[in-house]
CSV table of C-alpha atoms in Angstrom, one decimal:
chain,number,residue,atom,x,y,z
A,8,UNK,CA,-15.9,32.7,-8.3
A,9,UNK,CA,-14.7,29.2,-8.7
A,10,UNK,CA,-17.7,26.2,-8.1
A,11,UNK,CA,-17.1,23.9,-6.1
A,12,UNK,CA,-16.5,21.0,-8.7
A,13,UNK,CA,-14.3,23.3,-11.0
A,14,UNK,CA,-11.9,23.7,-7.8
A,15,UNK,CA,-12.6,20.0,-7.1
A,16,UNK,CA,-11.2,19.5,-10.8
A,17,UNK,CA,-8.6,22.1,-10.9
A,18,UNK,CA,-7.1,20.8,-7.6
A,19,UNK,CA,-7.0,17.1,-9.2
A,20,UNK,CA,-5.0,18.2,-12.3
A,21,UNK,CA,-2.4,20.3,-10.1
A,22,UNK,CA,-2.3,17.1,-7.6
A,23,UNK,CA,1.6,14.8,-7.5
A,24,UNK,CA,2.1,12.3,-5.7
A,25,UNK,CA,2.6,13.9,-2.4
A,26,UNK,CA,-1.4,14.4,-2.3
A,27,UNK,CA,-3.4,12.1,-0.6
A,28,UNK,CA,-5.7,11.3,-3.4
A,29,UNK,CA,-3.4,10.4,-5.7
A,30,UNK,CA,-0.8,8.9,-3.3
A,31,UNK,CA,-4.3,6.1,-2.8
A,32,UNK,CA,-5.0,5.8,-6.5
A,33,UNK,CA,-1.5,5.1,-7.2
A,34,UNK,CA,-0.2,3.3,-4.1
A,35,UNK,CA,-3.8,1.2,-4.4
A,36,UNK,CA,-2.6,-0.5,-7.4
A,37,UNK,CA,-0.8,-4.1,-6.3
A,38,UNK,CA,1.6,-3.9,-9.2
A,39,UNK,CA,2.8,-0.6,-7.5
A,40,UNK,CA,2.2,-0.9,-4.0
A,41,UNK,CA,4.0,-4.5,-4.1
A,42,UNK,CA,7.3,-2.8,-5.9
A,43,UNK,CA,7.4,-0.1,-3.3
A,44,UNK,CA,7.2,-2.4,-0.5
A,45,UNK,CA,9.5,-4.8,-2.1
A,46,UNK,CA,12.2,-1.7,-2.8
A,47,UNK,CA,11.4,-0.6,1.1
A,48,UNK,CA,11.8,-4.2,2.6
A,49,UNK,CA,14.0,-6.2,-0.3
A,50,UNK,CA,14.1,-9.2,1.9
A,51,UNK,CA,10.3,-9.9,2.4
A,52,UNK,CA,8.1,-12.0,-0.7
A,53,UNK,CA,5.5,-9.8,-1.7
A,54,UNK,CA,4.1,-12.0,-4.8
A,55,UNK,CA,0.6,-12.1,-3.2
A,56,UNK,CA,-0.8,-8.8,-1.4
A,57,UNK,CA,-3.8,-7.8,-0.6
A,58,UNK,CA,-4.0,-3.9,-0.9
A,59,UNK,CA,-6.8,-1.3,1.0
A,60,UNK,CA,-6.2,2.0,1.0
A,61,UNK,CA,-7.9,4.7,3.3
A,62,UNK,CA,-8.6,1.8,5.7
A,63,UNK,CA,-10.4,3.0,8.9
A,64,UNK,CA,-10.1,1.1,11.9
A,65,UNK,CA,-12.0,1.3,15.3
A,66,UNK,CA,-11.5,-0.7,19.0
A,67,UNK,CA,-14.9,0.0,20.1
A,68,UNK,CA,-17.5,2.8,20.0
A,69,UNK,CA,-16.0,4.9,22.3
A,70,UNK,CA,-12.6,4.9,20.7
A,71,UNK,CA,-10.9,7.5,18.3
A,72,UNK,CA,-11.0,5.6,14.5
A,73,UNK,CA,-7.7,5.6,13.3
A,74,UNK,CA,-7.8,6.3,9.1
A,75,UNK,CA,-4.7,4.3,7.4
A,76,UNK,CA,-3.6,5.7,4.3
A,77,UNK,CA,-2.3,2.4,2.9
A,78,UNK,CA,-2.8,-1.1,4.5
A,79,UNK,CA,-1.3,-4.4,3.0
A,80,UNK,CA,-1.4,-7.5,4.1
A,81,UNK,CA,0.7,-10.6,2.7
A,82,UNK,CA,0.1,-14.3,2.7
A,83,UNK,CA,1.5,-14.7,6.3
A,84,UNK,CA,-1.0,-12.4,7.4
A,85,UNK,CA,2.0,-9.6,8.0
A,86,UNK,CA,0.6,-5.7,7.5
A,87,UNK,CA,2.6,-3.1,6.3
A,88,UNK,CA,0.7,0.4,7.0
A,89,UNK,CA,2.2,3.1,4.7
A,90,UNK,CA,1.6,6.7,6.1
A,91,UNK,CA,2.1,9.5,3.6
A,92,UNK,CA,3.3,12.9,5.5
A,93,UNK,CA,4.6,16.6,4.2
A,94,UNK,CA,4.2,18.4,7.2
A,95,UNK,CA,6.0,17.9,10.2
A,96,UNK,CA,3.3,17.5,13.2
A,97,UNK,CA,5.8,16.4,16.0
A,98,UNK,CA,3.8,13.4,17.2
A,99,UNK,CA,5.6,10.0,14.7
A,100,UNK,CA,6.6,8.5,17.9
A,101,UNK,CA,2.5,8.4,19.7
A,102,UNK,CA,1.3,8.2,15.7
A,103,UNK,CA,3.3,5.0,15.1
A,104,UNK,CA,2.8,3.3,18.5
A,105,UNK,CA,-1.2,4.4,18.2
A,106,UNK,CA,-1.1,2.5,14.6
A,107,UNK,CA,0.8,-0.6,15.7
A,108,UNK,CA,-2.5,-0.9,18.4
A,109,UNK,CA,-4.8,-0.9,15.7
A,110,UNK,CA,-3.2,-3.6,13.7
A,111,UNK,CA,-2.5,-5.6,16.5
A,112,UNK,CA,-6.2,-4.7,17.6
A,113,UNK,CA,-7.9,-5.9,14.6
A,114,UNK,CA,-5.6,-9.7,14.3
A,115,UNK,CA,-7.0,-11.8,17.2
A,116,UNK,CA,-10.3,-13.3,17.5
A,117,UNK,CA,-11.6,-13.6,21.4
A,118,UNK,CA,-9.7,-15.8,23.2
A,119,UNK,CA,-6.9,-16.2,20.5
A,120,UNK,CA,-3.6,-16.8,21.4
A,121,UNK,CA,-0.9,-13.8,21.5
A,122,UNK,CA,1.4,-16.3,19.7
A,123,UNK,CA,-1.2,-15.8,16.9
A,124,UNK,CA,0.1,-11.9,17.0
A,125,UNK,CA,1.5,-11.1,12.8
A,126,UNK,CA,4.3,-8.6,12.6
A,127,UNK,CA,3.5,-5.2,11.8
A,128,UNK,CA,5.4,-2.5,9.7
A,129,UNK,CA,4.2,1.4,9.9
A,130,UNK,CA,6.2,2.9,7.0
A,131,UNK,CA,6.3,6.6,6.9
A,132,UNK,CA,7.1,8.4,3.9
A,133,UNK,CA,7.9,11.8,4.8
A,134,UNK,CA,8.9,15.0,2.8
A,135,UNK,CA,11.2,16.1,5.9
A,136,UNK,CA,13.3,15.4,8.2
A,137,UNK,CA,11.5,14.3,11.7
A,138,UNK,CA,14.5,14.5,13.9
A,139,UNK,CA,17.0,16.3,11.8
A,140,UNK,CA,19.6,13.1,12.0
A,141,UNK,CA,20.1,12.7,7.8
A,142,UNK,CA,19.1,9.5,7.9
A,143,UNK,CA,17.3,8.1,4.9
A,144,UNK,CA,15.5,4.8,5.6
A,145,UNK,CA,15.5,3.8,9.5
A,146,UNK,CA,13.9,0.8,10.9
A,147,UNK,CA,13.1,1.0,14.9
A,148,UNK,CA,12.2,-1.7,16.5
A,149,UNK,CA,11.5,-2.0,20.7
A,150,UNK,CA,14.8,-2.7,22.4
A,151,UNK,CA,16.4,-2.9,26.0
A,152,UNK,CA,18.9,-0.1,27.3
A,153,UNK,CA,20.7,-2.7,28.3
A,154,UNK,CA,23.1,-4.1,25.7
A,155,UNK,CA,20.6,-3.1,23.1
A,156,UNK,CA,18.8,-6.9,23.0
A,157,UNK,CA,15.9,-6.9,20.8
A,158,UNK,CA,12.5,-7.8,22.5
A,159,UNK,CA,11.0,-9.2,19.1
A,160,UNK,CA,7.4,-8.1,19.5
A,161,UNK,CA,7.2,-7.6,15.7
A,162,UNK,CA,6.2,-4.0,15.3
A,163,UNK,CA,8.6,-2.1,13.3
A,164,UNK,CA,8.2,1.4,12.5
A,165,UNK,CA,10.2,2.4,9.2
A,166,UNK,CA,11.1,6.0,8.0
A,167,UNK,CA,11.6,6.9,5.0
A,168,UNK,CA,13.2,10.4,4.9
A,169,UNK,CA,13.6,11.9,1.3
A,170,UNK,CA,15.7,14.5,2.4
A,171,UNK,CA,18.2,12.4,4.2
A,172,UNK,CA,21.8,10.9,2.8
A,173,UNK,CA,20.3,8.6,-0.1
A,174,UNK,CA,24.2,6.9,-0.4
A,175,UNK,CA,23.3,3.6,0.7
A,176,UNK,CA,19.5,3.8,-0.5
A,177,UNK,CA,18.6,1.8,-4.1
A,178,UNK,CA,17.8,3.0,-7.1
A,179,UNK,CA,14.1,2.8,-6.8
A,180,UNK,CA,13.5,4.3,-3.7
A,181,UNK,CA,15.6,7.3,-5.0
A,182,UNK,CA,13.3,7.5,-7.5
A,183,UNK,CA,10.0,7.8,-5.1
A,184,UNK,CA,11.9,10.7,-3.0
A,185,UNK,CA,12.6,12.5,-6.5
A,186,UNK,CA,9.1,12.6,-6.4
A,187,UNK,CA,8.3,13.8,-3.3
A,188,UNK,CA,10.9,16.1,-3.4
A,189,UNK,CA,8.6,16.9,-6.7
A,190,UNK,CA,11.5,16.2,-9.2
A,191,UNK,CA,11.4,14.5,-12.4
A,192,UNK,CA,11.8,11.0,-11.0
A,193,UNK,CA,15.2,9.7,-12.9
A,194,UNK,CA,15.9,6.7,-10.4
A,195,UNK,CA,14.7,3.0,-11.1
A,196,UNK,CA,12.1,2.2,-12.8
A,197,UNK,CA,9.2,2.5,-10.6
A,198,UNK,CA,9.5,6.7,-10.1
A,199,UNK,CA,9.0,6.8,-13.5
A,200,UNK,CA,6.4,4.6,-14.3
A,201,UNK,CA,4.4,6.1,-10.6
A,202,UNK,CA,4.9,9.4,-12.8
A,203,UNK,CA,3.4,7.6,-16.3
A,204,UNK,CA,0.0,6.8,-14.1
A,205,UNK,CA,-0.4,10.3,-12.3
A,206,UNK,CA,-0.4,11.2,-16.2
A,207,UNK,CA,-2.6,8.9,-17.8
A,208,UNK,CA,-5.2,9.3,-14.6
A,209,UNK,CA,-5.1,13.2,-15.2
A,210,UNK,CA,-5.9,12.8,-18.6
A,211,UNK,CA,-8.6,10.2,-18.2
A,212,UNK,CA,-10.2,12.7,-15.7
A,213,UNK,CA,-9.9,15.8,-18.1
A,214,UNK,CA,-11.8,13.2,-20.9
C-alpha cells in the first residue's frame, strides 16, 4: 500500500494543467498570469499586476468564505478572478454572481463612496460546455430586456469554453484550451511555454 507522501508525489508528477495545484503554480507567476489575461482581454494594460492565488475571502464570521483560485489586481485597482473548472456543477450563474459580491465586498472602506466600486472580471476556464451553445469566449455583462441597454455596473463574467468554435479565438488562447483539452499545446507561444514550466517544476520536484 501506497504512503501517503508517495501518492502525494505520484499524483504531482501525473498532474497538467487542468489540476488545481499546478493551474496555482503556473497561473501564480506574473509573467504568465499577465499573458493569459492579456490574450483573454487584449484591450486592457496589464504591465503592472499584482497576482494571489488561492485567495480566501470572508464578509463576516457568519458567512460562507469564498476560496478564489486566481485573483489579480491591476494598477486601477480592477480584479480579474480566474476560476479553473473540469466538471460541470450546474451552478456558474449563483458561482459568478456569489464571486462578484466578494470582490465588490472586499473594495470599499466604511463609508466609502459606491463611485469608488473597481470593475470586476470572473473568468472561467472550463473543460466543457456549460450551456451547450458552442461558444468559445463569452463576456456577460448585466443588461435590460428592454432594448438590451447596458447598466454598466462593471462586473463581467467571462467564459472560456475549450470545447466551443475556436474560429474567431487567437492563437494563444487556442493554445491554453490544447491544454485543457490535454493536447500538445501547438498554438502561440504561451501553451507551450505553460507546458515548458509544468516540466521543469516536475523535474525540480522528482530532484
Amino acid at each position: 500500500m501506497l504512503s501517503q507522501k508517495e501518492a502525494l508525489r505520484r499524483k504531482f508528477a501525473q498532474a497538467d494543467f487542468t489540476d488545481d495545484v499546478m493551474f496555482g503554480l503556473i497561473m501564480s507567476q506574473p509573467e504568465i498570469c499577465k499573458r493569459f489575461l492579456q490574450a483573454v482581454l487584449p484591450a486592457y494594460d496589464f504591465d503592472h499586476i499584482k497576482v494571489t492565488p488561492q485567495k480566501y475571502l470572508k464578509t463576516s464570521y457568519v458567512t460562507r468564505a469564498g476560496r478564489l483560485d486566481l485573483l489579480c489586481t491591476n494598477e486601477n485597482g480592477t480584479q480579474f478572478n480566474v476560476e479553473l473548472q473540469m466538471v460541470d456543477e450546474h451552478n456558474l450563474a449563483k458561482r459568478s454572481r456569489y464571486y462578484h459580491a466578494l470582490l465588490a465586498n472586499n473594495m470599499l472602506a466604511p463609508g466609502e463612496d459606491y463611485q469608488n466600486l473597481k470593475e470586476t472580471y470572473v473568468i472561467f476556464l472550463y473543460g466543457f460546455d456549460p450551456f451547450g451553445l458552442g461558444w468559445a469566449v463569452t463576456d456577460y455583462q448585466m443588461t435590460a430586456n428592454h432594448r438590451n441597454h447596458i447598466l454598466g455596473d462593471g462586473t463581467h463574467t467571462l467564459i472560456l469554453n475549450a470545447k466551443g468554435d475556436w474560429r474567431e479565438v487567437n492563437d494563444e488562447l487556442k493554445g491554453i484550451f490544447q491544454l485543457f483539452l490535454k493536447q500538445r499545446a501547438t498554438y502561440g507561444h504561451l501553451g507551450l511555454e505553460i507546458a515548458r514550466n509544468i516540466k521543469d517544476f516536475k523535474e525540480s520536484k522528482a530532484g
